[in-house]
Amino acid sequence: MPPQTGDMFATHEVAFSRDVNHARQMLTDVFLPVRFPSVQASGNTFRMKLNALLVGRLTCGYMRFGDAVCIETAEAENYHIDIPTGGRARMRAGMGAPIYGTQSTAGIFMPGRPVEIESDGGFAQISLMIPRDHLKLEMQNLLGRELSRPLEFTGEIDLSTPGAQTIMQALRMIDGASHDKRGLLAHPLATHRMEQVLLHSLLFAQPHTYSDALTDPAPAAGARPVARAVELMRNDLSRPWSTSELAAEVAVSGRSLQEGFRRSLDTSPMAYLRRLRLEKVHEELARSEFANVTEVATRWGFTHLGRFAAAYRSEYAERPSDTVRSARAEP
């Protein structure tokens, strides 16, 4: 994977510091307590840039250092993904095997363990922090049962895999959207969509203790849970639903609900939800000659405007802009 150009999340600067104590405090406030054991507090060559923003309950950060640096963290409370975008680093959690972070290899670190990062000069990375309870609940909802043991991932992430590529695409989309205060991230449905993409890409692509359970055949939900899920979506379309949340509401597992929708409606819960929201977009565009297509689509959770336009044309045999023009032409 080619290195990133420029700083990620640049409009959400937290700190640009040459002071070690200030840098340590900023990282502690955003992520977790850290220290720089090899840097003197009075050292005049130390430099750190830190940008960060919240996407739902996830913290997306970017940090860049000037000189080679060693970072030691406290025991983590949450899951942390470190994705190098410049330079190289040796990353190690607790007494585990080291991970050699490059632009093709990232690391994921579990709660309850300290991490040591030793980098060369010019090191930069994207840091993604996922609350432990949030990821655990997502996993439980997918399986439809309590977890019998901790959710543990294989620590090394191959950034060339489709799942990792999806994570990177989502992070780049978040980066692009973060520059516009009225853009995608200003809309709860779109933000929730980005959060779900990151969580599910991780859970379905990166090996972990429940990977095999996720691939086991799931019994299909009956007609009643499917009908109830449809009713919930229709009655509250503005709620940022996910398959796991719908499944919890109708008391089945996420995979069972997926299979129930496939058998009953020949679609998935989220595809069905997108179609309902597409109807809302069409209604708004058709009744207002002043409608802004991008604004309306984003408000209803369509984060990729190219795919939205293709889906709209497939459903209504016209472009969204054609619908607006028709509204203008009506007497």
Short mmCIF file of C-alpha atoms in Angstrom, two decimals:
data_model
loop_
_atom_site.label_atom_id
_atom_site.label_comp_id
_atom_site.label_asym_id
_atom_site.label_seq_id
_atom_site.Cartn_x
_atom_site.Cartn_y
_atom_site.Cartn_z
CA MET A 1 0.00 0.00 0.00
CA PRO A 2 1.47 3.40 -0.88
CA PRO A 3 2.10 5.79 1.99
CA GLN A 4 -0.42 8.48 2.73
CA THR A 5 0.35 11.99 1.53
CA GLY A 6 -0.31 14.80 3.98
CA ASP A 7 -1.72 14.65 7.48
CA MET A 8 -4.98 12.79 8.08
CA PHE A 9 -7.87 14.61 9.84
CA ALA A 10 -5.92 17.87 9.45
CA THR A 11 -8.86 20.13 10.36
CA HIS A 12 -9.13 18.41 13.76
CA GLU A 13 -5.75 19.32 15.20
CA VAL A 14 -5.31 18.50 18.88
CA ALA A 15 -1.65 19.43 19.28
CA PHE A 16 1.56 20.33 17.50
CA SER A 17 4.12 20.17 20.26
CA ARG A 18 7.84 20.23 20.91
CA ASP A 19 7.23 19.75 24.63
CA VAL A 20 7.39 16.12 25.77
CA ASN A 21 5.14 16.62 28.79
CA HIS A 22 2.51 18.43 26.72
CA ALA A 23 2.60 15.70 24.05
CA ARG A 24 2.24 13.00 26.67
CA GLN A 25 -0.78 14.75 28.19
CA MET A 26 -2.47 15.18 24.81
CA LEU A 27 -2.06 11.49 23.93
CA THR A 28 -3.34 10.57 27.38
CA ASP A 29 -6.42 12.75 26.95
CA VAL A 30 -7.29 11.37 23.50
CA PHE A 31 -6.23 7.70 23.78
CA LEU A 32 -4.59 6.39 26.97
CA PRO A 33 -1.70 7.21 29.33
CA VAL A 34 1.71 7.10 27.64
CA ARG A 35 5.31 8.01 28.29
CA PHE A 36 8.40 8.64 26.16
CA PRO A 37 11.18 6.89 28.09
CA SER A 38 13.99 7.77 25.67
CA VAL A 39 13.22 11.49 25.33
CA GLN A 40 14.49 14.10 27.74
CA ALA A 41 11.86 16.53 28.95
CA SER A 42 14.13 19.39 27.96
CA GLY A 43 15.03 17.90 24.56
CA ASN A 44 14.72 20.48 21.78
CA THR A 45 14.43 18.11 18.82
CA PHE A 46 11.20 16.38 19.86
CA ARG A 47 8.17 17.09 17.65
CA MET A 48 4.68 15.56 17.63
CA LYS A 49 1.60 16.37 15.58
CA LEU A 50 -1.73 14.94 16.76
CA ASN A 51 -5.11 15.16 15.04
CA ALA A 52 -8.22 13.34 16.28
CA LEU A 53 -12.01 13.21 15.97
CA LEU A 54 -14.88 11.02 17.11
CA VAL A 55 -16.91 9.00 14.62
CA GLY A 56 -19.81 7.69 16.64
CA ARG A 57 -18.10 5.95 19.54
CA LEU A 58 -14.81 5.38 17.72
CA THR A 59 -11.79 7.66 18.03
CA CYS A 60 -9.93 8.26 14.76
CA GLY A 61 -6.51 9.82 15.24
CA TYR A 62 -3.36 10.64 13.34
CA MET A 63 0.05 11.24 14.90
CA ARG A 64 3.36 12.17 13.35
CA PHE A 65 6.80 12.46 14.95
CA GLY A 66 10.01 14.08 13.76
CA ASP A 67 12.78 12.03 15.33
CA ALA A 68 12.83 8.34 16.14
CA VAL A 69 10.75 7.79 19.25
CA CYS A 70 9.84 5.13 21.81
CA ILE A 71 6.29 5.17 23.22
CA GLU A 72 5.20 3.07 26.17
CA THR A 73 1.47 2.93 26.97
CA ALA A 74 -0.39 1.97 30.11
CA GLU A 75 -2.59 -1.12 30.02
CA ALA A 76 -5.26 -0.37 27.46
CA GLU A 77 -8.96 -0.30 28.35
CA ASN A 78 -10.05 -0.53 24.71
CA TYR A 79 -9.02 -2.03 21.37
CA HIS A 80 -6.39 -0.05 19.46
CA ILE A 81 -5.42 -0.33 15.79
CA ASP A 82 -2.16 1.33 14.72
CA ILE A 83 -1.69 1.79 10.97
CA PRO A 84 1.69 3.23 9.92
CA THR A 85 1.50 5.76 7.08
CA GLY A 86 5.12 6.91 7.17
CA GLY A 87 8.33 5.31 8.44
CA ARG A 88 8.53 2.00 10.26
CA ALA A 89 7.98 0.84 13.83
CA ARG A 90 8.44 -2.19 16.03
CA MET A 91 5.23 -2.67 18.03
CA ARG A 92 4.80 -5.10 20.89
CA ALA A 93 1.93 -5.72 23.31
CA GLY A 94 2.89 -7.10 26.72
CA MET A 95 5.18 -10.10 26.32
CA GLY A 96 3.79 -10.96 22.90
CA ALA A 97 5.66 -11.30 19.63
CA PRO A 98 6.69 -8.03 17.98
CA ILE A 99 4.81 -6.64 14.98
CA TYR A 100 6.84 -4.74 12.43
CA GLY A 101 4.62 -1.92 11.28
CA THR A 102 5.05 -0.62 7.74
CA GLN A 103 2.78 0.76 5.01
CA SER A 104 1.75 -2.86 4.39
CA THR A 105 1.42 -4.12 7.98
CA ALA A 106 -0.57 -2.70 10.89
CA GLY A 107 -1.16 -3.90 14.44
CA ILE A 108 -4.24 -4.43 16.59
CA PHE A 109 -3.84 -4.49 20.37
CA MET A 110 -6.17 -5.95 22.99
CA PRO A 111 -7.50 -4.40 26.18
CA GLY A 112 -5.55 -5.12 29.36
CA ARG A 113 -2.05 -4.99 27.87
CA PRO A 114 0.56 -2.24 27.62
CA VAL A 115 2.11 -1.56 24.23
CA GLU A 116 5.62 -0.45 23.29
CA ILE A 117 6.26 1.26 19.96
CA GLU A 118 9.81 1.91 18.77
CA SER A 119 9.89 3.91 15.53
CA ASP A 120 12.46 5.33 13.18
CA GLY A 121 12.54 8.98 12.19
CA GLY A 122 9.62 10.51 10.33
CA PHE A 123 7.16 7.99 11.75
CA ALA A 124 3.43 8.62 11.29
CA GLN A 125 0.38 6.46 11.91
CA ILE A 126 -3.40 6.39 11.95
CA SER A 127 -4.68 5.26 15.35
CA LEU A 128 -8.17 3.86 15.73
CA MET A 129 -9.57 3.29 19.25
CA ILE A 130 -12.67 1.07 19.59
CA PRO A 131 -14.41 0.87 22.99
CA ARG A 132 -14.14 -2.67 24.36
CA ASP A 133 -17.79 -2.96 25.44
CA HIS A 134 -19.00 -1.59 22.11
CA LEU A 135 -17.08 -4.17 20.07
CA LYS A 136 -18.08 -6.96 22.47
CA LEU A 137 -21.77 -6.04 22.12
CA GLU A 138 -21.49 -5.98 18.33
CA MET A 139 -19.96 -9.47 18.40
CA GLN A 140 -22.66 -10.78 20.76
CA ASN A 141 -25.42 -9.37 18.57
CA LEU A 142 -23.94 -11.01 15.50
CA LEU A 143 -23.74 -14.38 17.24
CA GLY A 144 -26.98 -14.05 19.21
CA ARG A 145 -25.36 -15.11 22.49
CA GLU A 146 -23.04 -14.02 25.25
CA LEU A 147 -19.31 -14.38 24.66
CA SER A 148 -17.83 -17.23 26.69
CA ARG A 149 -14.27 -15.90 26.47
CA PRO A 150 -12.59 -12.60 25.61
CA LEU A 151 -12.62 -11.37 22.02
CA GLU A 152 -8.96 -11.72 20.96
CA PHE A 153 -7.61 -10.84 17.52
CA THR A 154 -4.52 -11.95 15.66
CA GLY A 155 -2.25 -8.99 16.27
CA GLU A 156 -0.80 -8.43 12.80
CA ILE A 157 -3.04 -6.91 10.11
CA ASP A 158 -2.12 -7.45 6.46
CA LEU A 159 -3.16 -4.18 4.83
CA SER A 160 -3.41 -5.79 1.39
CA THR A 161 -6.43 -7.93 2.36
CA PRO A 162 -9.94 -6.88 1.21
CA GLY A 163 -11.10 -6.31 4.80
CA ALA A 164 -8.15 -4.06 5.62
CA GLN A 165 -8.61 -2.22 2.33
CA THR A 166 -12.23 -1.53 3.29
CA ILE A 167 -11.09 -0.13 6.64
CA MET A 168 -8.61 2.13 4.86
CA GLN A 169 -11.24 3.30 2.37
CA ALA A 170 -13.58 4.15 5.23
CA LEU A 171 -10.83 6.07 7.04
CA ARG A 172 -10.02 8.03 3.89
CA MET A 173 -13.71 8.84 3.44
CA ILE A 174 -13.85 10.04 7.06
CA ASP A 175 -10.73 12.11 6.44
CA GLY A 176 -12.30 13.74 3.39
CA ALA A 177 -15.60 14.38 5.16
CA SER A 178 -13.86 15.81 8.24
CA HIS A 179 -12.96 18.96 6.30
CA ASP A 180 -16.61 19.96 5.85
CA LYS A 181 -18.48 20.96 9.02
CA ARG A 182 -21.81 20.49 7.23
CA GLY A 183 -20.81 17.34 5.37
CA LEU A 184 -21.20 13.63 5.88
CA LEU A 185 -20.06 13.55 9.52
CA ALA A 186 -22.67 16.13 10.49
CA HIS A 187 -25.42 13.57 9.82
CA PRO A 188 -26.00 10.82 12.44
CA LEU A 189 -27.12 8.21 9.88
CA ALA A 190 -24.00 8.69 7.77
CA THR A 191 -21.72 8.65 10.82
CA HIS A 192 -23.33 5.46 12.06
CA ARG A 193 -22.85 3.91 8.64
CA MET A 194 -19.12 4.66 8.70
CA GLU A 195 -18.83 3.27 12.24
CA GLN A 196 -20.54 0.03 11.18
CA VAL A 197 -18.28 -0.37 8.15
CA LEU A 198 -15.20 -0.13 10.37
CA LEU A 199 -16.54 -2.55 13.00
CA HIS A 200 -17.81 -5.19 10.58
CA SER A 201 -14.74 -5.03 8.36
CA LEU A 202 -12.67 -5.79 11.44
CA LEU A 203 -14.93 -8.53 12.83
CA PHE A 204 -15.42 -10.39 9.54
CA ALA A 205 -11.93 -9.98 8.07
CA GLN A 206 -9.37 -10.07 10.89
CA PRO A 207 -8.95 -13.52 12.54
CA HIS A 208 -10.16 -13.70 16.15
CA THR A 209 -11.47 -16.15 18.73
CA TYR A 210 -14.98 -16.19 17.21
CA SER A 211 -14.11 -16.20 13.50
CA ASP A 212 -15.19 -19.83 13.10
CA ALA A 213 -18.47 -19.17 14.91
CA LEU A 214 -19.25 -16.36 12.47
CA THR A 215 -18.93 -18.77 9.54
CA ASP A 216 -21.12 -21.51 11.05
CA PRO A 217 -24.56 -21.82 9.37
CA ALA A 218 -27.15 -19.74 11.20
CA PRO A 219 -30.81 -20.79 11.54
CA ALA A 220 -33.15 -18.46 9.69
CA ALA A 221 -35.40 -16.18 11.70
CA GLY A 222 -39.09 -16.94 11.20
CA ALA A 223 -41.60 -14.70 9.48
CA ARG A 224 -42.63 -12.93 12.69
CA PRO A 225 -39.15 -11.54 13.60
CA VAL A 226 -38.63 -10.44 9.99
CA ALA A 227 -42.02 -8.69 9.91
CA ARG A 228 -41.30 -7.03 13.25
CA ALA A 229 -37.90 -5.83 12.02
CA VAL A 230 -39.53 -4.32 8.91
CA GLU A 231 -42.10 -2.58 11.12
CA LEU A 232 -39.37 -1.16 13.38
CA MET A 233 -37.47 0.23 10.41
CA ARG A 234 -40.56 1.77 8.78
CA ASN A 235 -41.65 3.40 12.04
CA ASP A 236 -38.23 4.94 12.80
CA LEU A 237 -36.31 5.40 9.55
CA SER A 238 -34.16 8.19 10.97
CA ARG A 239 -32.73 5.91 13.64
CA PRO A 240 -29.20 4.66 12.80
CA TRP A 241 -30.19 0.99 12.66
CA SER A 242 -27.72 -1.84 12.24
CA THR A 243 -28.47 -5.51 11.64
CA SER A 244 -27.25 -6.37 15.13
CA GLU A 245 -29.49 -3.73 16.74
CA LEU A 246 -32.53 -4.91 14.81
CA ALA A 247 -31.75 -8.51 15.74
CA ALA A 248 -31.54 -7.60 19.42
CA GLU A 249 -34.93 -5.83 19.19
CA VAL A 250 -36.61 -8.93 17.72
CA ALA A 251 -34.69 -11.41 19.93
CA VAL A 252 -32.73 -13.32 17.27
CA SER A 253 -29.07 -13.30 16.27
CA GLY A 254 -27.81 -10.97 13.56
CA ARG A 255 -26.98 -13.87 11.28
CA SER A 256 -30.42 -15.46 11.82
CA LEU A 257 -32.10 -12.21 10.87
CA GLN A 258 -29.91 -11.98 7.77
CA GLU A 259 -30.95 -15.47 6.74
CA GLY A 260 -34.62 -14.75 7.52
CA PHE A 261 -34.59 -11.68 5.27
CA ARG A 262 -32.86 -13.64 2.52
CA ARG A 263 -35.49 -16.37 2.58
CA SER A 264 -38.55 -14.15 3.09
CA LEU A 265 -37.67 -11.05 1.07
CA ASP A 266 -34.67 -12.09 -1.03
CA THR A 267 -32.58 -9.26 0.41
CA SER A 268 -30.67 -8.29 3.57
CA PRO A 269 -31.92 -6.11 6.44
CA MET A 270 -29.58 -3.25 5.51
CA ALA A 271 -30.41 -3.47 1.80
CA TYR A 272 -34.11 -3.35 2.70
CA LEU A 273 -33.45 -0.35 4.96
CA ARG A 274 -31.55 1.44 2.18
CA ARG A 275 -34.52 0.93 -0.14
CA LEU A 276 -36.88 2.45 2.42
CA ARG A 277 -34.57 5.43 2.82
CA LEU A 278 -34.24 5.73 -0.95
CA GLU A 279 -38.03 6.13 -1.03
CA LYS A 280 -37.72 9.01 1.46
CA VAL A 281 -35.07 10.67 -0.69
CA HIS A 282 -37.32 10.34 -3.75
CA GLU A 283 -40.27 11.81 -1.85
CA GLU A 284 -38.23 14.82 -0.74
CA LEU A 285 -36.76 15.47 -4.18
CA ALA A 286 -40.14 15.08 -5.88
CA ARG A 287 -41.94 17.61 -3.69
CA SER A 288 -39.37 20.41 -3.56
CA GLU A 289 -38.01 22.38 -6.51
CA PHE A 290 -35.26 23.71 -4.22
CA ALA A 291 -34.01 20.33 -2.94
CA ASN A 292 -30.25 19.80 -2.80
CA VAL A 293 -29.58 16.22 -3.91
CA THR A 294 -26.31 15.81 -2.00
CA GLU A 295 -27.76 17.24 1.20
CA VAL A 296 -30.89 15.09 1.09
CA ALA A 297 -28.99 11.89 0.23
CA THR A 298 -26.42 12.42 2.97
CA ARG A 299 -29.08 13.18 5.56
CA TRP A 300 -30.65 9.78 4.82
CA GLY A 301 -27.37 7.95 5.29
CA PHE A 302 -26.05 7.60 1.72
CA THR A 303 -22.33 8.14 2.19
CA HIS A 304 -21.15 7.21 -1.32
CA LEU A 305 -22.89 9.53 -3.76
CA GLY A 306 -21.87 7.55 -6.84
CA ARG A 307 -23.47 4.36 -5.55
CA PHE A 308 -26.48 6.36 -4.35
CA ALA A 309 -27.02 7.82 -7.82
CA ALA A 310 -26.75 4.37 -9.44
CA ALA A 311 -29.21 2.84 -6.96
CA TYR A 312 -31.63 5.75 -7.44
CA ARG A 313 -31.54 5.44 -11.23
CA SER A 314 -32.03 1.67 -11.00
CA GLU A 315 -35.06 2.11 -8.72
CA TYR A 316 -36.75 5.11 -10.39
CA ALA A 317 -35.41 5.02 -13.98
CA GLU A 318 -34.16 8.58 -13.70
CA ARG A 319 -31.37 10.55 -12.07
CA PRO A 320 -31.99 12.38 -8.77
CA SER A 321 -31.48 15.68 -10.58
CA ASP A 322 -34.21 14.69 -13.07
CA THR A 323 -36.65 14.30 -10.18
CA VAL A 324 -35.81 17.80 -8.92
CA ARG A 325 -36.23 19.26 -12.40
CA SER A 326 -39.63 17.58 -12.67
CA ALA A 327 -40.64 19.19 -9.37
CA ARG A 328 -39.59 22.60 -10.75
CA ALA A 329 -41.60 22.03 -13.92
CA GLU A 330 -44.84 21.29 -12.08
CA PRO A 331 -47.30 24.19 -12.00
#
